[in-house]
Amino acid sequence: PVCPHSRVEALMLEMQDPASGVKSQTQRLVITTIPHALSGEPRLPPASRPLWRRHHAQAFGTVMVAFGYIYPLQDHKRLILKPDASLYRFQTPYFWPAQQWPVEDTDYAIYLAKRNIRKKGVLELHEQEQYNNLHKWLNHKWDFIVMQAKEQYRAGKERKKPDRVVFDCQERAYWVVHRPPPATVSAMEQGMLRLVDPNEEEVNRCIIFTQQCIMRPRVKSSVSIGALVKYTTTYKQHDPFLAPCLPSSPWLTDDATYWTLNMPNVEVPTKMRVERWTFSFGELLSDPRGRDDFRLFLKKEFSGENLAFWESCEDLKWGTAATMNEKAQHIYKTFLARGAPRWINIDGKTMEVTVKGLKHPHRYVLDAAQTHIFMLMKKVRRVSCVRPCRSVAVPASRRRPSLSPIVLRQQEEEQRAKMAASGPVDITQLCRFTAPVPHLAVYSGFCQSQATASPGVVTLPNSAACPSPISVAIDSTPASERRCDSHGGPGSNFPSIVGSREATSPAKESQTPTSRPRATLSLSRFLRRGCAASSVFASLSPKCGVAAGSGRVQPLGMEPQTLSQPRRSANFFQIKVDIPPECRIYPIDSEDEQESPGSAKGAVKEIICPWESITKQDGAG
Amino acid sequence: MNRWRQSVGEIQARQRQVTECERAQVALSKVTACFQQMASSLGSDSDGSSLREELAETRALAHKICTGLHRRLLALLAEGEQGQEREHVERMWVFLLTGLETFQKDLKKVGSLQEFFPLTQRKDRDTLVKTGTSGGALEIAARVATIQTPWLAVEDDQIPDMKTQISKMDSLMQEMLQRVNVPLWSVEAKQEAWVEDIKDEPDQDETLEEMMQVELVSQEGTTSNCCHHPRCKLGCILCLLN
């Protein structure tokens, strides 16, 4: 059958049977008599279903009334089957509810207009409201609606009186079902579209998903509003719509220099952009230029895999659903499995949860691990910006046409391919003497509150065992506070660009560093101690050399101040490492990094993802 | 002089076309309204082969009107100068589009109902729903016969098959939406929201509630129920008295 509620329809047809169907009476009206009225008294169950009991019959009868297969002649707004002498009638099939015949607002408008044409003031309040609404948003169809209403009214009048009454009743009943008066329970809200088997696979997944949604943590609105306020305070100077930007706002002056200077892969980032990186770690990561620098830094510091893992997680989250399984497997093999080439160091609990989740990988399965790594990476102290920033006042003659987004995208892809081709840094080969110990972080941070850093010894690539520790200041404070810190650690070893920034940006004040105790050893001090790592660190920020000599750097703003650039040799990033003495990592020469990992990989076993093995064992089932 | 006369002639011709289209609009409304009235009897015990024949003829007529109107409106729009007249033509265009949508819906319904209630065999009549109507084909058919369109005589007489008609209308609507750049919402209707009574129906204009007043003769007591209408004061009083 055509209609989805085939059981009900079949029953409707059965009820018509002159022999075994429902007995009908005649309805006597003042103006006429109309046959085929049914009473609600419990004589409804047709002969074909002898097992039905009375209350079942009544319940089912109510359902039929609620859906509009039968309509009441009295009290027409209450769609229930009353077990008394009240009368009902079968609805004509034209007005039967069916999913493939959607109920249109146009028709409702025509119906209401028709009723209004008959006699003004007949519409009920909610109908009047709806009518006005419809007039508003169906306005372009209104000519048709009114004309059609008139014509339908006239056509209806052509019919014989009893038929006319019946048709009007049918139509009215139809609209009571599909546009119920307010504060009534409507079967249409649930019944027709819920033809779902709750045991079906898809529904199950829906249910699980919804349950997980409910379990997600929630935040009080006061808290989130506070965060919003903080955010706007921090960022409002950086929004070119809210604060003037240099060289000029492209939206106002049609000069696209601002965009050119801030392209994702620009060589020299602008000062404002670098300042944004200090706001939060997330800011640094989300800016591809900042991420590049960070990646470079991490690579030399041996935690490139963290960033790589973070990036892979992002890729998984935002990638296409089709590639998700593949990506999840790849990530597991590369980062998480024991003995993986780029093993990341997350705590056991998280690892357990993640691996379990990877059996049924979904978009957010690596969230816990990613957050962990994010926090880890965040504990890298950013002290001062040494990066030379491009002067914003670029003369018009040097303006280049901006690259099209397609080209930019291609460049990105190329870069990505290049990085992938260069192969992962195989940490198992580099740490020849020690395998990564699961329960210890390579870089373990400690909280702000701890006053002393535990002495640890770490050796860095290309260095002899250096007695002095390098400590990473744990800094998880938001940008506004950190800015104070960025004025330099103990001592003024960091002639910072902040000095020049102060001259121009009104938001900063020169403050003495806060009294946060910190056993930070600045890199420059470390360098001065004569470790042979200076060459390494110099290579960490290739722009340093450029900074010293380049005349391109000019501060934001009007005054062309000369900066004390040449003394600035420290890195943008300062790391503090704290490792108990029993865990030392003796990396091999960093030159090995450049070699293709394939040559050293001979002994690496193939990594099998746990769910793969499980399915193999499963066999039949 | 010649040029002036020509343009007057053009204007008059155009005006004739516009009037033609307006009349076709009225005819379209009429035909679709009648079609709906007839369709409401499908599947009920007043269904029959005569009803279905009438339905087929009616939809054929509708089809002719639709296609003819479409062609002429398209031509008028193509000539399109801006101004009041163009607005008028655009209004008619949107009217046609809406009419097509509504009619096509009805067509689909009728198509599936006719499948669901095939009247090929005698016993099929047993399952027809007893709705209380006694047949409506004749009166409505008479009304349909009064519909006139100017171009009726010219076109051919074939009644298209139901499915073909539906798909033709589909493509017609698609074409209308894509080919001509008339945004639907830019059309302002001429009709007001709350339309008064139709002037040509002065008398006996009862509401349904009035018509549904139940006879209050009650010997057996089965028919003494009031219609519960709030305005039915008379009935209530009589009930009380009963």
CSV table of C-alpha atoms in Angstrom, one decimal, chain A residues 211-545:
chain,number,residue,atom,x,y,z
A,211,GLN,CA,24.2,10.2,26.3
A,212,GLN,CA,27.7,11.2,25.7
A,213,CYS,CA,26.6,14.7,24.9
A,214,ILE,CA,24.8,14.9,28.2
A,215,MET,CA,27.9,13.7,30.0
A,216,ARG,CA,30.0,16.5,28.6
A,217,PRO,CA,31.1,19.0,31.2
A,218,ARG,CA,29.2,22.2,31.4
A,219,VAL,CA,30.2,25.7,32.5
A,220,LYS,CA,28.2,28.2,34.4
A,221,SER,CA,27.3,31.2,32.4
A,222,SER,CA,28.9,33.5,34.9
A,223,VAL,CA,32.2,31.7,34.3
A,224,SER,CA,31.8,31.7,30.6
A,225,ILE,CA,30.9,35.4,30.5
A,226,GLY,CA,33.9,36.2,32.6
A,227,ALA,CA,36.0,34.4,30.1
A,228,LEU,CA,34.4,36.3,27.3
A,229,VAL,CA,35.1,39.6,29.0
A,230,LYS,CA,38.7,38.6,29.5
A,231,TYR,CA,39.0,37.6,25.9
A,232,THR,CA,37.6,40.8,24.6
A,233,THR,CA,39.9,42.8,26.9
A,234,THR,CA,42.9,41.0,25.6
A,235,TYR,CA,42.0,41.0,22.0
A,236,LYS,CA,40.3,44.2,21.4
A,237,GLN,CA,43.4,46.0,20.3
A,238,HIS,CA,44.0,43.3,17.8
A,239,ASP,CA,40.8,43.5,16.0
A,240,PRO,CA,41.0,45.7,13.0
A,241,PHE,CA,37.3,46.4,13.2
A,242,LEU,CA,37.5,47.7,16.7
A,243,ALA,CA,40.9,49.4,16.8
A,244,PRO,CA,42.8,51.0,14.0
A,245,CYS,CA,45.4,48.8,12.4
A,246,LEU,CA,48.5,49.6,10.5
A,247,PRO,CA,49.3,50.4,7.8
A,248,SER,CA,45.6,50.9,7.2
A,249,SER,CA,42.4,49.0,7.4
A,250,PRO,CA,41.9,47.3,4.1
A,251,TRP,CA,38.2,47.6,4.6
A,252,LEU,CA,38.4,51.3,4.7
A,253,THR,CA,41.2,52.3,2.4
A,254,ASP,CA,41.2,49.4,-0.1
A,255,ASP,CA,44.8,48.9,0.6
A,256,ALA,CA,45.5,45.3,1.1
A,257,THR,CA,48.9,45.6,2.6
A,258,TYR,CA,47.6,44.6,6.0
A,259,TRP,CA,46.6,41.3,4.6
A,260,THR,CA,49.8,40.8,2.7
A,261,LEU,CA,51.8,41.4,5.8
A,262,ASN,CA,49.7,38.9,7.8
A,263,MET,CA,49.6,36.0,5.4
A,264,PRO,CA,50.0,32.6,7.0
A,265,ASN,CA,53.4,31.8,5.6
A,266,VAL,CA,54.9,35.3,5.6
A,267,GLU,CA,58.6,35.3,6.2
A,268,VAL,CA,58.6,38.0,8.8
A,269,PRO,CA,55.6,38.2,11.1
A,270,THR,CA,54.3,41.6,12.3
A,271,LYS,CA,54.7,42.8,15.8
A,272,MET,CA,51.1,42.6,16.6
A,273,ARG,CA,51.0,39.1,15.5
A,274,VAL,CA,53.9,38.1,17.6
A,275,GLU,CA,52.3,39.8,20.5
A,276,ARG,CA,49.2,37.7,20.0
A,277,TRP,CA,51.4,34.6,20.3
A,278,THR,CA,52.2,35.7,23.9
A,279,PHE,CA,48.5,35.6,24.8
A,280,SER,CA,48.2,32.0,25.1
A,281,PHE,CA,49.7,28.8,23.8
A,282,GLY,CA,46.7,28.1,21.8
A,283,GLU,CA,47.3,31.3,19.9
A,284,LEU,CA,50.8,30.3,19.1
A,285,LEU,CA,49.7,27.0,17.9
A,286,SER,CA,46.8,28.2,15.8
A,287,ASP,CA,48.9,30.6,13.9
A,288,PRO,CA,50.8,28.6,11.3
A,289,ARG,CA,53.7,31.0,11.4
A,290,GLY,CA,54.0,30.7,15.1
A,291,ARG,CA,53.7,27.0,14.9
A,292,ASP,CA,56.5,26.8,12.4
A,293,ASP,CA,58.8,28.5,14.8
A,294,PHE,CA,57.7,26.4,17.6
A,295,ARG,CA,58.1,23.3,15.6
A,296,LEU,CA,61.6,24.3,14.7
A,297,PHE,CA,62.3,24.9,18.3
A,298,LEU,CA,60.8,21.6,19.4
A,299,LYS,CA,62.6,19.7,16.8
A,300,LYS,CA,65.9,20.7,18.2
A,301,GLU,CA,64.7,20.1,21.6
A,302,PHE,CA,63.6,16.7,20.9
A,303,SER,CA,59.9,17.1,21.5
A,304,GLY,CA,58.9,17.6,17.9
A,305,GLU,CA,56.8,14.6,18.3
A,306,ASN,CA,54.5,16.3,20.7
A,307,LEU,CA,53.6,19.0,18.2
A,308,ALA,CA,53.4,16.4,15.5
A,309,PHE,CA,50.9,14.4,17.6
A,310,TRP,CA,48.9,17.5,18.4
A,311,GLU,CA,48.8,18.3,14.7
A,312,SER,CA,47.7,14.8,13.8
A,313,CYS,CA,44.9,15.0,16.4
A,314,GLU,CA,43.7,18.3,14.9
A,315,ASP,CA,43.9,16.6,11.5
A,316,LEU,CA,41.7,13.8,12.8
A,317,LYS,CA,39.2,16.1,14.4
A,318,TRP,CA,38.7,18.2,11.3
A,319,GLY,CA,39.3,15.7,8.6
A,320,THR,CA,36.8,13.8,6.6
A,321,ALA,CA,34.9,10.9,8.1
A,322,ALA,CA,36.1,8.5,5.5
A,323,THR,CA,39.7,8.8,6.5
A,324,MET,CA,39.2,8.7,10.2
A,325,ASN,CA,39.9,5.0,10.8
A,326,GLU,CA,43.0,5.2,8.7
A,327,LYS,CA,44.2,8.3,10.5
A,328,ALA,CA,43.5,6.9,13.9
A,329,GLN,CA,45.5,3.8,13.1
A,330,HIS,CA,48.4,5.8,11.7
A,331,ILE,CA,48.4,7.9,14.8
A,332,TYR,CA,48.4,4.9,17.0
A,333,LYS,CA,51.2,3.3,15.2
A,334,THR,CA,53.3,6.4,15.0
A,335,PHE,CA,52.8,7.9,18.4
A,336,LEU,CA,51.1,5.8,20.9
A,337,ALA,CA,52.1,2.2,20.6
A,338,ARG,CA,54.9,0.8,22.7
A,339,GLY,CA,58.0,1.2,20.6
A,340,ALA,CA,56.5,3.6,18.2
A,341,PRO,CA,58.9,5.7,16.2
A,342,ARG,CA,57.6,9.0,17.6
A,343,TRP,CA,56.4,7.9,20.9
A,344,ILE,CA,54.7,10.6,23.0
A,345,ASN,CA,54.8,10.6,26.7
A,346,ILE,CA,51.4,10.6,28.2
A,347,ASP,CA,50.5,9.2,31.6
A,348,GLY,CA,49.3,5.7,31.9
A,349,LYS,CA,45.7,6.4,32.6
A,350,THR,CA,45.2,8.6,29.6
A,351,MET,CA,47.0,6.1,27.5
A,352,GLU,CA,44.7,3.4,28.6
A,353,VAL,CA,41.6,5.4,28.0
A,354,THR,CA,42.9,6.4,24.6
A,355,VAL,CA,43.8,3.0,23.4
A,356,LYS,CA,40.5,1.7,24.5
A,357,GLY,CA,38.7,4.4,22.7
A,358,LEU,CA,40.7,3.7,19.6
A,359,LYS,CA,38.9,0.4,19.2
A,360,HIS,CA,36.0,2.4,18.0
A,361,PRO,CA,37.6,5.5,16.7
A,362,HIS,CA,35.6,8.6,16.3
A,363,ARG,CA,36.5,12.2,15.8
A,364,TYR,CA,37.3,13.0,19.4
A,365,VAL,CA,38.8,9.8,20.6
A,366,LEU,CA,42.2,11.5,21.0
A,367,ASP,CA,41.0,14.5,22.9
A,368,ALA,CA,42.3,13.4,26.2
A,369,ALA,CA,45.7,12.6,24.9
A,370,GLN,CA,45.8,15.8,22.9
A,371,THR,CA,44.9,17.9,25.9
A,372,HIS,CA,47.6,16.3,27.8
A,373,ILE,CA,50.2,17.0,25.2
A,374,PHE,CA,48.9,20.5,24.8
A,375,MET,CA,49.4,21.2,28.5
A,376,LEU,CA,52.9,19.7,28.2
A,377,MET,CA,53.8,21.9,25.4
A,378,LYS,CA,52.3,24.9,27.1
A,379,LYS,CA,54.9,24.6,29.8
A,380,VAL,CA,57.4,26.0,27.5
A,381,ARG,CA,58.2,29.4,28.6
A,382,ARG,CA,58.1,32.1,26.1
A,383,VAL,CA,60.2,34.9,27.3
A,384,SER,CA,60.6,37.5,24.8
A,385,CYS,CA,60.1,38.0,21.3
A,386,VAL,CA,63.3,38.3,19.5
A,387,ARG,CA,61.7,37.8,16.2
A,388,PRO,CA,62.2,40.8,14.1
A,389,CYS,CA,58.9,42.1,13.1
A,390,ARG,CA,58.2,43.6,9.9
A,391,SER,CA,57.7,47.3,9.8
A,392,VAL,CA,54.2,47.9,9.0
A,393,ALA,CA,54.8,51.1,7.1
A,394,VAL,CA,55.8,49.5,3.9
A,395,PRO,CA,55.9,52.1,1.2
A,396,ALA,CA,53.5,51.6,-1.6
A,397,SER,CA,56.1,50.9,-4.2
A,398,ARG,CA,57.1,47.7,-2.4
A,399,ARG,CA,53.7,46.3,-2.2
A,400,ARG,CA,53.4,43.0,-3.9
A,401,PRO,CA,50.1,41.6,-5.1
A,402,SER,CA,48.8,39.1,-2.6
A,403,LEU,CA,48.8,35.5,-3.4
A,404,SER,CA,45.6,33.9,-4.2
A,405,PRO,CA,44.3,31.4,-1.6
A,406,ILE,CA,44.7,28.6,-4.1
A,407,VAL,CA,48.3,29.2,-4.3
A,408,LEU,CA,48.6,29.5,-0.6
A,409,ARG,CA,46.9,26.2,-0.2
A,410,GLN,CA,49.2,24.6,-2.6
A,411,GLN,CA,52.2,26.0,-0.7
A,412,GLU,CA,50.8,24.5,2.4
A,413,GLU,CA,50.3,21.1,0.8
A,414,GLU,CA,53.8,21.2,-0.5
A,415,GLN,CA,55.2,22.1,2.8
A,416,ARG,CA,53.3,19.3,4.4
A,417,ALA,CA,54.4,16.8,1.9
A,418,LYS,CA,58.0,17.9,2.4
A,419,MET,CA,57.7,17.4,6.1
A,420,ALA,CA,56.2,14.1,5.7
A,421,ALA,CA,58.8,13.0,3.3
A,422,SER,CA,61.6,14.0,5.6
A,423,GLY,CA,60.3,11.3,7.9
A,424,PRO,CA,59.7,11.3,11.5
A,425,VAL,CA,62.4,11.8,14.0
A,426,ASP,CA,62.9,8.4,15.3
A,427,ILE,CA,63.4,8.8,18.9
A,428,THR,CA,64.1,5.1,19.6
A,429,GLN,CA,67.2,5.4,17.5
A,430,LEU,CA,68.3,8.6,19.1
A,431,CYS,CA,67.9,7.5,22.6
A,432,ARG,CA,70.1,4.6,22.3
A,433,PHE,CA,70.7,4.0,25.9
A,434,THR,CA,67.3,4.6,27.4
A,435,ALA,CA,64.0,3.7,26.1
A,436,PRO,CA,61.4,6.3,27.0
A,437,VAL,CA,60.1,5.6,30.4
A,438,PRO,CA,56.4,5.6,30.4
A,439,HIS,CA,55.8,7.0,33.8
A,440,LEU,CA,58.1,9.9,33.6
A,441,ALA,CA,57.6,12.9,31.4
A,442,VAL,CA,60.5,13.9,29.4
A,443,TYR,CA,59.8,17.4,30.3
A,444,SER,CA,58.1,17.4,33.5
A,445,GLY,CA,56.8,20.7,34.5
A,446,PHE,CA,56.0,21.8,38.0
A,447,CYS,CA,53.4,24.1,39.3
A,448,GLN,CA,53.8,27.8,39.9
A,449,SER,CA,53.6,27.2,43.5
A,450,GLN,CA,56.8,25.2,43.8
A,451,ALA,CA,59.5,27.5,44.8
A,452,THR,CA,62.4,25.5,44.0
A,453,ALA,CA,63.2,23.5,41.0
A,454,SER,CA,64.6,20.2,41.7
A,455,PRO,CA,68.0,19.9,40.3
A,456,GLY,CA,68.2,17.7,37.4
A,457,VAL,CA,70.7,17.1,34.8
A,458,VAL,CA,70.0,16.9,31.2
A,459,THR,CA,72.2,16.8,28.3
A,460,LEU,CA,71.3,18.3,25.1
A,461,PRO,CA,72.3,17.4,21.7
A,462,ASN,CA,75.7,18.2,20.7
A,463,SER,CA,76.8,19.1,24.1
A,464,ALA,CA,79.0,17.5,26.6
A,465,ALA,CA,77.3,16.8,29.9
A,466,CYS,CA,76.7,20.2,31.1
A,467,PRO,CA,76.4,20.6,34.8
A,468,SER,CA,74.1,23.4,34.9
A,469,PRO,CA,70.5,22.7,34.6
A,470,ILE,CA,68.2,24.4,32.3
A,471,SER,CA,64.9,25.0,33.8
A,472,VAL,CA,61.7,25.7,32.2
A,473,ALA,CA,59.5,28.1,34.0
A,474,ILE,CA,56.1,26.7,34.3
A,475,ASP,CA,53.9,29.4,33.2
A,476,SER,CA,50.3,28.7,32.8
A,477,THR,CA,49.1,32.2,33.6
A,478,PRO,CA,47.1,34.1,31.0
A,479,ALA,CA,48.6,36.6,28.8
A,480,SER,CA,47.9,39.7,30.8
A,481,GLU,CA,49.9,38.4,33.6
A,482,ARG,CA,52.6,36.9,31.6
A,483,ARG,CA,53.3,40.0,29.9
A,484,CYS,CA,54.8,41.3,33.1
A,485,ASP,CA,57.0,38.3,33.1
A,486,SER,CA,58.0,38.8,29.6
A,487,HIS,CA,60.0,41.7,30.7
A,488,GLY,CA,62.7,39.3,31.4
A,489,GLY,CA,63.7,36.8,34.0
A,490,PRO,CA,66.1,37.5,36.7
A,491,GLY,CA,68.5,40.0,35.6
A,492,SER,CA,68.2,41.8,32.4
A,493,ASN,CA,69.6,39.2,30.3
A,494,PHE,CA,66.9,39.7,27.8
A,495,PRO,CA,67.0,43.0,26.2
A,496,SER,CA,63.6,42.4,24.8
A,497,ILE,CA,61.7,43.8,22.1
A,498,VAL,CA,59.2,44.5,24.7
A,499,GLY,CA,61.2,47.5,25.5
A,500,SER,CA,60.4,48.9,22.1
A,501,ARG,CA,56.9,47.7,22.3
A,502,GLU,CA,56.4,49.7,25.3
A,503,ALA,CA,57.0,52.8,23.5
A,504,THR,CA,54.2,52.3,21.2
A,505,SER,CA,51.5,50.1,22.7
A,506,PRO,CA,49.7,51.8,25.4
A,507,ALA,CA,48.6,48.7,27.1
A,508,LYS,CA,51.9,47.7,28.5
A,509,GLU,CA,53.7,49.3,31.4
A,510,SER,CA,57.1,48.7,32.4
A,511,GLN,CA,57.0,46.6,35.5
A,512,THR,CA,59.4,44.9,37.5
A,513,PRO,CA,59.1,41.2,37.3
A,514,THR,CA,56.7,39.7,39.7
A,515,SER,CA,57.9,38.0,42.7
A,516,ARG,CA,57.4,34.6,41.4
A,517,PRO,CA,60.2,32.5,42.5
A,518,ARG,CA,61.8,30.8,39.8
A,519,ALA,CA,65.0,29.0,39.3
A,520,THR,CA,65.1,29.9,35.8
A,521,LEU,CA,68.4,29.9,34.1
A,522,SER,CA,68.2,32.0,31.2
A,523,LEU,CA,69.5,30.7,28.0
A,524,SER,CA,71.9,33.4,27.5
A,525,ARG,CA,73.4,32.8,30.9
A,526,PHE,CA,73.6,29.2,30.0
A,527,LEU,CA,75.2,30.1,26.8
A,528,ARG,CA,77.7,32.3,28.5
A,529,ARG,CA,78.8,29.5,30.6
A,530,GLY,CA,80.5,28.2,27.7
A,531,CYS,CA,78.6,25.1,26.9
A,532,ALA,CA,79.1,24.0,23.5
A,533,ALA,CA,75.5,24.2,22.9
A,534,SER,CA,75.7,27.7,21.7
A,535,SER,CA,75.9,26.6,18.2
A,536,VAL,CA,72.7,24.6,18.6
A,537,PHE,CA,70.9,27.5,20.1
A,538,ALA,CA,72.0,29.8,17.5
A,539,SER,CA,70.6,27.5,15.0
A,540,LEU,CA,67.4,27.4,16.8
A,541,SER,CA,66.3,30.8,15.8
A,542,PRO,CA,67.8,31.5,12.5
A,543,LYS,CA,66.2,34.8,12.5
A,544,CYS,CA,68.4,36.0,15.3
A,545,GLY,CA,71.3,36.7,13.0
